[in-house]
XYZ file of C-alpha atoms in Angstrom:
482
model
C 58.716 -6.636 -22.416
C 58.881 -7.096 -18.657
C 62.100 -8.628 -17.447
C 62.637 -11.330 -14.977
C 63.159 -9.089 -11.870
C 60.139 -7.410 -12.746
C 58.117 -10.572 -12.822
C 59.998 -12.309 -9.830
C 58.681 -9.086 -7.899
C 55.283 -9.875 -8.442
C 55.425 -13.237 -7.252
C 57.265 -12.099 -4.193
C 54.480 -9.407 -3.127
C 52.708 -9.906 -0.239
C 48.972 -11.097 -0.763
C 45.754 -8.911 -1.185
C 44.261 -7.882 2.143
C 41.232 -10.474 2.970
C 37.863 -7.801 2.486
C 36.587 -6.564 5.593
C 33.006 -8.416 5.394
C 33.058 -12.079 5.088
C 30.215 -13.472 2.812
C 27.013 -13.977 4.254
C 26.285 -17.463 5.942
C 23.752 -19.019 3.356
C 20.192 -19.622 5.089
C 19.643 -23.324 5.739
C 17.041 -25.460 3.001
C 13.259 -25.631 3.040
C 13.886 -29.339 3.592
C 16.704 -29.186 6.685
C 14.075 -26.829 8.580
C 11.365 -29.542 7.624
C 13.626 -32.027 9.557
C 14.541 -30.099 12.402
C 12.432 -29.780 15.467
C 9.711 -27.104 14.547
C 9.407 -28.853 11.195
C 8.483 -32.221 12.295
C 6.224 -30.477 14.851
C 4.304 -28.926 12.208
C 4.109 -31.464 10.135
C 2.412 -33.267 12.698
C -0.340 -31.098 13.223
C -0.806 -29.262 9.601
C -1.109 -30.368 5.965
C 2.119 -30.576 4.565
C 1.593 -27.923 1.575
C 1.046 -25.502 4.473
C 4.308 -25.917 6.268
C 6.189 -25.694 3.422
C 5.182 -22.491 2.644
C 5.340 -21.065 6.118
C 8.968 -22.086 5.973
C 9.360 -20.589 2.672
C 8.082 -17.335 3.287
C 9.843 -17.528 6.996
C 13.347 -17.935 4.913
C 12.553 -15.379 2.120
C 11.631 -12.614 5.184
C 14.792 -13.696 6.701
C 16.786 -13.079 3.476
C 14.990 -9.930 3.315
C 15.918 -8.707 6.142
C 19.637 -10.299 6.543
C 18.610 -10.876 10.014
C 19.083 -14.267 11.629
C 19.377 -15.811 7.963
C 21.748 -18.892 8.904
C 19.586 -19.790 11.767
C 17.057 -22.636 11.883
C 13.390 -20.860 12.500
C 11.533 -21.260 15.908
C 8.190 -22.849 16.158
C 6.779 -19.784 17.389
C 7.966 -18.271 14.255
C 6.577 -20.511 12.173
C 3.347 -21.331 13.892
C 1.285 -18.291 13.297
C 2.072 -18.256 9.684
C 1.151 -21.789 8.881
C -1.965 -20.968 10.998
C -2.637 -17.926 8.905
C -2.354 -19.849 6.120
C -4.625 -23.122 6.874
C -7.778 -20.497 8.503
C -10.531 -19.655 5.742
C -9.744 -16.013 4.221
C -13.516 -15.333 4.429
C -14.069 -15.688 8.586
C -16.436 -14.766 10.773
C -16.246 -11.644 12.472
C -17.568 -10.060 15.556
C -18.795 -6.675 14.653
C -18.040 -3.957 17.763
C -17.954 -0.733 15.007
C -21.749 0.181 15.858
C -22.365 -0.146 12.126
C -25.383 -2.344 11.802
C -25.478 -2.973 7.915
C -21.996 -2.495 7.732
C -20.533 -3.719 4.163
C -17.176 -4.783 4.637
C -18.944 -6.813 6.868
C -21.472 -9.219 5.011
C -24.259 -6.331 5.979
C -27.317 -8.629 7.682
C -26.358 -11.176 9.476
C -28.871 -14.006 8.559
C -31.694 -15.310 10.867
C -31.820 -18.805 12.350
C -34.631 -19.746 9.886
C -32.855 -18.649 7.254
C -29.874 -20.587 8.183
C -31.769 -23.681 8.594
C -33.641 -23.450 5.346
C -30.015 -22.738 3.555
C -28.625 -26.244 4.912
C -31.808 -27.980 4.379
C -31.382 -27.020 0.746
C -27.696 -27.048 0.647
C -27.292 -30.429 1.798
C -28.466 -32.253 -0.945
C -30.546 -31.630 -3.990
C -33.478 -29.540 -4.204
C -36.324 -28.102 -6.830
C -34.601 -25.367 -8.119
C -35.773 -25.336 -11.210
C -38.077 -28.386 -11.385
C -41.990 -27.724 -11.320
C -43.227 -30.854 -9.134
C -46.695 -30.376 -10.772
C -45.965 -30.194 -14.132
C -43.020 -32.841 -13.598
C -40.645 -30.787 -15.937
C -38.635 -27.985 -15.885
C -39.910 -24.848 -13.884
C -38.402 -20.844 -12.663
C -36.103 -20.307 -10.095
C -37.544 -17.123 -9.091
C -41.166 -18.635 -8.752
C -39.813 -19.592 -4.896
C -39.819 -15.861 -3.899
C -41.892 -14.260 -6.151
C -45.358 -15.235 -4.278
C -44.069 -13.997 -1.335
C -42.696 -10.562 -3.084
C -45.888 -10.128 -4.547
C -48.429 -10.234 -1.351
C -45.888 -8.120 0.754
C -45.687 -5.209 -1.897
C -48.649 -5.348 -3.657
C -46.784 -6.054 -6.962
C -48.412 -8.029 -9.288
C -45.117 -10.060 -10.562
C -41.744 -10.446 -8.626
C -38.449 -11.636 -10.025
C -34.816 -11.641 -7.915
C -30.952 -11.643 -8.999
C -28.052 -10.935 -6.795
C -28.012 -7.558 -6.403
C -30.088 -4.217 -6.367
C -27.154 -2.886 -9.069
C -27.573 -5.943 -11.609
C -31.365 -5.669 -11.300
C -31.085 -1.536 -12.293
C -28.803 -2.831 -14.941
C -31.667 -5.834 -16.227
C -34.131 -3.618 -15.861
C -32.563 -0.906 -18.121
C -30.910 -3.302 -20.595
C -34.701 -4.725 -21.194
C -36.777 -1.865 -21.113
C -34.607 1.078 -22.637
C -31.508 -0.078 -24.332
C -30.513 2.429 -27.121
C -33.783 4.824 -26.047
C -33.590 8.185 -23.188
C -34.011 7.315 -19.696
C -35.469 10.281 -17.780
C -33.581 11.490 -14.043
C -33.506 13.780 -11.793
C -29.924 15.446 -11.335
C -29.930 15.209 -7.780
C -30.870 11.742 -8.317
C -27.918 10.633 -9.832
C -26.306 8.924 -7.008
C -22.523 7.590 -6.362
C -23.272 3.757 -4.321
C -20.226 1.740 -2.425
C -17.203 0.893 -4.496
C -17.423 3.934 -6.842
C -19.943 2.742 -9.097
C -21.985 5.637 -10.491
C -26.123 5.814 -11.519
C -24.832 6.922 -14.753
C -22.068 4.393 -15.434
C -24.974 1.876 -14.825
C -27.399 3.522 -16.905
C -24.772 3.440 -19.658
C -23.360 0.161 -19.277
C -27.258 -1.300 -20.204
C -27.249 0.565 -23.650
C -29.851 3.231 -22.486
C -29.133 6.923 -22.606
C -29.406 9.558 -19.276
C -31.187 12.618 -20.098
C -30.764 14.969 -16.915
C -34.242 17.223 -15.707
C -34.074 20.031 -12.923
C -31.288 21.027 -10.705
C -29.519 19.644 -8.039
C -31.839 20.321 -5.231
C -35.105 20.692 -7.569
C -36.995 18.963 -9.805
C -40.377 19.221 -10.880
C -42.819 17.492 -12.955
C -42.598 20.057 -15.883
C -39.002 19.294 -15.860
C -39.927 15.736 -16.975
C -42.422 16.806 -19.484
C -40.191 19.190 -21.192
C -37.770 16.634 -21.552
C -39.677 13.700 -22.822
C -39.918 13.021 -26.430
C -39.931 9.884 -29.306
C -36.929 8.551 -27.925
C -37.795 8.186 -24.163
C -38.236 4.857 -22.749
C -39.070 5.573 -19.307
C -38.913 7.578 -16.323
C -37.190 6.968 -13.043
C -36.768 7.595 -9.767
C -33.708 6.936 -7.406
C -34.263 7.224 -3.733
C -31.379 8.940 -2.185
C -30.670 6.420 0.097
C -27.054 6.995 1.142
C -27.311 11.023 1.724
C -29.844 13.155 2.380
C -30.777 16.515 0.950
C -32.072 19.694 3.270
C -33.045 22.732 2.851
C -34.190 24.770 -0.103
C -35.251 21.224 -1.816
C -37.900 20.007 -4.117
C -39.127 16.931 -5.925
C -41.666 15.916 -7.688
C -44.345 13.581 -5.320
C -44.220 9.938 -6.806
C -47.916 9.601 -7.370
C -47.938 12.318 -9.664
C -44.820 11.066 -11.802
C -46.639 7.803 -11.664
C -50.058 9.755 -13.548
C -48.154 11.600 -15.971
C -46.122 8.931 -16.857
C -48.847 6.461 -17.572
C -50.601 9.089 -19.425
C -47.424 9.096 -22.100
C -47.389 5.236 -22.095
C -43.948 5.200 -19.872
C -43.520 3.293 -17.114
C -42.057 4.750 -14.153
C -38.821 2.943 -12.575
C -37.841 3.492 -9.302
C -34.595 2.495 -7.507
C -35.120 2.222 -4.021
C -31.596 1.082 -2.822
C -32.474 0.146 0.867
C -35.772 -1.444 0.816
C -37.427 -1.054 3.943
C -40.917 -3.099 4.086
C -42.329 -1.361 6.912
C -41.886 1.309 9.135
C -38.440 2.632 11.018
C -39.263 4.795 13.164
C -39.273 3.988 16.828
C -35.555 3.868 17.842
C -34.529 4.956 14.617
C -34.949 8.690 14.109
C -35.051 9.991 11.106
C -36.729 6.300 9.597
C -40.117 8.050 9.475
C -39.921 9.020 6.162
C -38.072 6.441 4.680
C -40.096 5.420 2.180
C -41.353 1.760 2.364
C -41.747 -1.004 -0.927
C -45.488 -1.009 -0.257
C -45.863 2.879 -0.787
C -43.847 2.834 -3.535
C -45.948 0.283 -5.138
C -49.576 1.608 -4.146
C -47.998 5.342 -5.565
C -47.919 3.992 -8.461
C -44.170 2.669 -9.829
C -44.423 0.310 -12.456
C -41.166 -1.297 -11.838
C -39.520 -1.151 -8.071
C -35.968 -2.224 -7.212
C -34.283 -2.435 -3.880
C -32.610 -4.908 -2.167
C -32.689 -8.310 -0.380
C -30.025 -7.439 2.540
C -29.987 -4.255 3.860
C -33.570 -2.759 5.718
C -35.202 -6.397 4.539
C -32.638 -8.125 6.775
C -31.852 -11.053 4.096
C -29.451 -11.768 2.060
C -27.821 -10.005 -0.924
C -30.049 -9.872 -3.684
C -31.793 -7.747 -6.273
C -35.483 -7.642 -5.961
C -37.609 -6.318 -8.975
C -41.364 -5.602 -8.387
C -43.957 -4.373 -10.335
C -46.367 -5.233 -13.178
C -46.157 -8.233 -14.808
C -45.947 -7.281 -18.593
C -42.837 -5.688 -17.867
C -41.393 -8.052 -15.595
C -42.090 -10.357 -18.148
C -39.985 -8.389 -20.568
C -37.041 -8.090 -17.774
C -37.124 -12.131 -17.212
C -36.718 -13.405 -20.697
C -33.430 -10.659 -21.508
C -30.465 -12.463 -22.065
C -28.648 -10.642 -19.219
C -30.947 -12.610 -16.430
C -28.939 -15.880 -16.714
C -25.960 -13.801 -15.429
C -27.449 -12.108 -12.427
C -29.753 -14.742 -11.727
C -28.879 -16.132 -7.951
C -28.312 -19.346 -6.692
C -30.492 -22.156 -4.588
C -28.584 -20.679 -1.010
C -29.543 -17.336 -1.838
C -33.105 -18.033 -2.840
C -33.490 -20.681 0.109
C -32.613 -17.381 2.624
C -34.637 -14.951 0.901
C -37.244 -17.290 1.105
C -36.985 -17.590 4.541
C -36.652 -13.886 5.073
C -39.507 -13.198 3.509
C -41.471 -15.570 5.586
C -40.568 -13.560 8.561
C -41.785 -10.784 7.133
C -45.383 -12.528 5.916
C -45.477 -13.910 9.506
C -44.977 -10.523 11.568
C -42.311 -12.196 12.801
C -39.274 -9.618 11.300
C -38.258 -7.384 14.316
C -37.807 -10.857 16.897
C -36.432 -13.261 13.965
C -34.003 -10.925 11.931
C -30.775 -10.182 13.457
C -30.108 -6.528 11.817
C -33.487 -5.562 12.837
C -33.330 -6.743 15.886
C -30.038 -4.781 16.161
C -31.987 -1.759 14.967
C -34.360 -1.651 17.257
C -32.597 -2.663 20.024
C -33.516 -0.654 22.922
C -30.980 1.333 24.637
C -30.982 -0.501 28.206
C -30.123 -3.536 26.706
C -27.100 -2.373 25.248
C -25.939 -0.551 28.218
C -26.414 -3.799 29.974
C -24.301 -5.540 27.177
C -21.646 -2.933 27.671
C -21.618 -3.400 31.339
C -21.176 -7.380 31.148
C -18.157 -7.049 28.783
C -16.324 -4.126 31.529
C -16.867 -6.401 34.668
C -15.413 -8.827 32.540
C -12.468 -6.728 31.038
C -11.619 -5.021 34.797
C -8.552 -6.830 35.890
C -6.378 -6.737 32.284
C -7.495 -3.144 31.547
C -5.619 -0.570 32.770
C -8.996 1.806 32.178
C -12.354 1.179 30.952
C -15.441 2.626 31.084
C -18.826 2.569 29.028
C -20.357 5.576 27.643
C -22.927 6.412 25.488
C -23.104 6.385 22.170
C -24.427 6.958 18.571
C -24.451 4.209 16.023
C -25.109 4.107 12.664
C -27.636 2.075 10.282
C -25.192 1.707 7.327
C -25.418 -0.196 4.174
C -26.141 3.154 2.450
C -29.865 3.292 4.586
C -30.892 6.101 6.406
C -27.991 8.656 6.462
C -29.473 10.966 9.021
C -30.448 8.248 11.457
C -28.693 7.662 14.710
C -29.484 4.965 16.835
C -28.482 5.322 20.658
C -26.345 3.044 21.492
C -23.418 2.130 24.052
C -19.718 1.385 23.873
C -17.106 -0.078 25.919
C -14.357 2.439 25.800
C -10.928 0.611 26.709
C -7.064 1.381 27.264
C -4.362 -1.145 28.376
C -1.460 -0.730 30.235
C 1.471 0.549 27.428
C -0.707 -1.016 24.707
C -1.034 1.413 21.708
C -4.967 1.913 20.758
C -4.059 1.206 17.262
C -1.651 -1.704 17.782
C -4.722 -3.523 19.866
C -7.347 -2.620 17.268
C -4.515 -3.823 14.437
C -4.583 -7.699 16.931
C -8.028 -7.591 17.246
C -8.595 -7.682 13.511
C -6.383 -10.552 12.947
C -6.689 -12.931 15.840
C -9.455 -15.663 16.272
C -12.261 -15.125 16.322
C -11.695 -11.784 14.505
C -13.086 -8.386 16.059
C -13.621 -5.805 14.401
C -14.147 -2.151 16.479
C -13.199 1.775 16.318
C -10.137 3.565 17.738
C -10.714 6.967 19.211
C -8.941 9.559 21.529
C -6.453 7.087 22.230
C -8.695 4.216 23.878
C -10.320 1.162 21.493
C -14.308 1.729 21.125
C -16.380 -1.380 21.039
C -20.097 -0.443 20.046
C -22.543 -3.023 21.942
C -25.400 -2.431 19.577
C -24.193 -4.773 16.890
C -22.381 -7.300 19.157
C -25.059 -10.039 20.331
C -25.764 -11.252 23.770
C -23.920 -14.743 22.772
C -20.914 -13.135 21.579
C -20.112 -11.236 24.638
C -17.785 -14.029 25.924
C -16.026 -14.828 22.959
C -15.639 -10.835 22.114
C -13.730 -10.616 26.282
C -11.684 -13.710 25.432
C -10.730 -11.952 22.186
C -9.619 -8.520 23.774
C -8.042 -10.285 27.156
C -5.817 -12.606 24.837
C -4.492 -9.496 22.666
C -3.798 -7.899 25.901
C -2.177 -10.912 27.715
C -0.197 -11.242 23.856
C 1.251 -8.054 23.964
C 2.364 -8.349 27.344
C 4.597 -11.339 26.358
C 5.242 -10.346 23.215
C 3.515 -13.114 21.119
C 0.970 -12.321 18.411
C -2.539 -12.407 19.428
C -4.769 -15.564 18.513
């Protein structure tokens, strides 16, 4: 047991030393910063919901951070994230990479027709699916499939909303649980990872491989075909190209043999070109068209609506009418099926097409066959109008691309404003360029920012300079472009 001096020197010791860090000062409320200056600023000018959250994810970065924590947030702070957060996350973009189908970017930009037909229909109600002669219900796809029809030389058309759900249809219809015939170097990889394969098996039907990987011929076919085949097919190897010691068996004679057997052929053409692209895109020649593949002799042809046809996305299934008719009553067609806007563009689309009107009415083909003059002249506008906040630019030439997965060996000449700023990282400028308003999207290379003039349109030019002199004039004073 302790006695008293013992106890009495306890009390008598001096105090603990104080720690060395006080505690940190506690960040000021969501609803003190709503009251201060930048808050009732805000409020003034944005939807309430939005504020709060800027403020909220202003104070949690803050936290984060331990930097500034007890102190009340600027406007500037705050500003560009309740901006970020009121602006659409789906925006329009302007489109300097060269890329003309490009896929992160919407692919084909739609035509003024097309536009105007979408907000005619959009704007109120339409016949969708009401037959005005009949009085009663009617089919969606009957809008486009006249059109389809006469421009291939199909005798039945049907569309859903995109070339991989009409393979899928298609498959699930008119093989599910029976072989499926393919080439091996047909069996193709497409954006996002999805496989020819995976496709084929997701519909129920079953791949049976033929030939090698660079050639296939028609005995290949034959020797593989049996009592459980349901069909043959074809898939265009849109996205790469072959060369070299390569062979494959000519459509017209799959088409024979396979009519012979009772089969019907299936092709996938992927891109979907309706005519010709040559001209000022080489290597188009032998792109094979919807038309050919038709008159060859496919019984059912798939492509799709965007792309070479210059529409919008969809899947577009051609061919002869029994089977179509077997593809429109499967139970999968209500999923894929599209909606009014995208039948009310394709529509349209396809008008331009019927009318000879494709190359002056579509923007991506327009963009395709742009000729080179015109986009050096594009290139030069935007540098006169660049010269006094670039420290160096200069427009060279250049080879663009088709994209979308069309025409892999095809280069389209092209020119590109190639630009470097004072002290401004390539990168960085790119990185501000991508997020400000409106947003541009371009290519960084050897140091400079590369904006491709080929898929930028006369009408944008302006708004693309404003965009690249206000990321410059923002780094300069440190704010965030926009």
């Amino acid at each position: 047991m302790a006695d008293a001096r013992t106890l009495n020197a306890g009390r008598d010791a001096a105090p603990a030393a104080a720690p060395d860090a006080s505690p940190p000062a506690r960040p000021p409320s969501v609803d003190r910063v709503l009251r201060a200056g930048a808050g009732v600023a805000l409020l003034a000018r944005f939807p309430r919901w939005a504020v709060v959250a800027a403020v909220r994810e202003e104070l949690a970065a803050r936290r984060a951070g331990d930097i500034g924590r007890a102190e009340l947030p600027s406007l500037g702070a705050l500003e560009d994230r309740v901006a970020d957060l009121v602006q659409p996350s789906l925006r329009p973009a302007i489109n300097a990479t060269g890329v003309v189908l490009h896929t992160n970017l919407g692919r084909a930009p739609l035509s003024a027709r097309a536009l105007a037909r979408v907000a005619e229909v959009a704007r109120g109600y339409c016949t969708l699916e009401y037959d005005t002669g009949a009085r009663g219900r009617g089919r969606r796809d009957a809008h486009a499939a006249p059109a389809l029809a006469a421009l291939t030389g199909a005798e039945d058309a049907l569309v859903v909303n995109n070339n991989a759900a009409g393979v899928l249809l298609t498959l699930a219809a008119l093989a599910a649980g029976r072989e499926v015939v393919v080439a091996r170097g047909e069996l193709v990889e497409i954006g996002g990872g999805f496989r020819v394969p995976d496709v084929m098996a997701a519909s129920g039907a079953r791949l049976v491989e033929v030939g090698t990987t660079n050639r296939t011929r028609l005995r290949d076919y034959l020797a593989a075909t049996g009592p459980e085949t349901a069909a043959w097919m074809r898939v265009h190897r849109s996205n790469f190209a072959m060369v070299g010691f390569t062979e494959d068996a000519p459509l017209a004679e799959l088409a024979r043999a396979a009519r012979a057997r009772g089969l019907p052929l299936l092709v996938d053409l992927g891109s979907g070109a309706f005519g010709p692209t040559g001209g000022p895109t080489p290597g188009g020649d032998d792109e094979p068209t919807v038309p050919r593949t038709c008159a060859a002799g496919a019984d059912v042809c798939l492509f799709s609506g965007d792309k070479l046809l210059g529409g919008p996305q969809a899947g577009l299934i051609v061919g002869r009418r029994a089977l179509l008719d077997r593809i429109r009553v499967h139970p999968l067609m209500r999923a894929v099926r599209p909606d009014k806007l995208t039948l009310a563009a394709l529509e349209a689309t396809l008008a331009s097409h019927r009318d000879g009107t494709a190359r002056a009415e579509l923007p991506a083909l327009a963009m395709l066959h742009a000729a080179p003059d015109t986009i050096a002249a594009r290139a030069l506008a935007l540098a006169r109008a660049l010269a006094d906040v670039a420290a160096e630019i200069a427009v060279h030439a250049e080879d663009a691309a088709v994209g979308g997965g069309a025409l892999p060996l095809a280069r389209l000449p092209s020119h590109a404003v190639h630009l470097r700023g004072g002290g401004v990282d390539a990168d960085a400028l790119a990185g501000r360029l991508a997020r400000g308003r409106p947003v541009v999207i371009c290519r960084v290379r050897a140091r400079a920012v590369v904006l491709d003039m080929r898929t930028v349109a006369d009408e944008e030019v302006p708004a693309l300079a404003g965009a690249i002199r206000r990321a410059l004039e923002a780094r300069a004073g440190g704010a965030r472009a926009g």
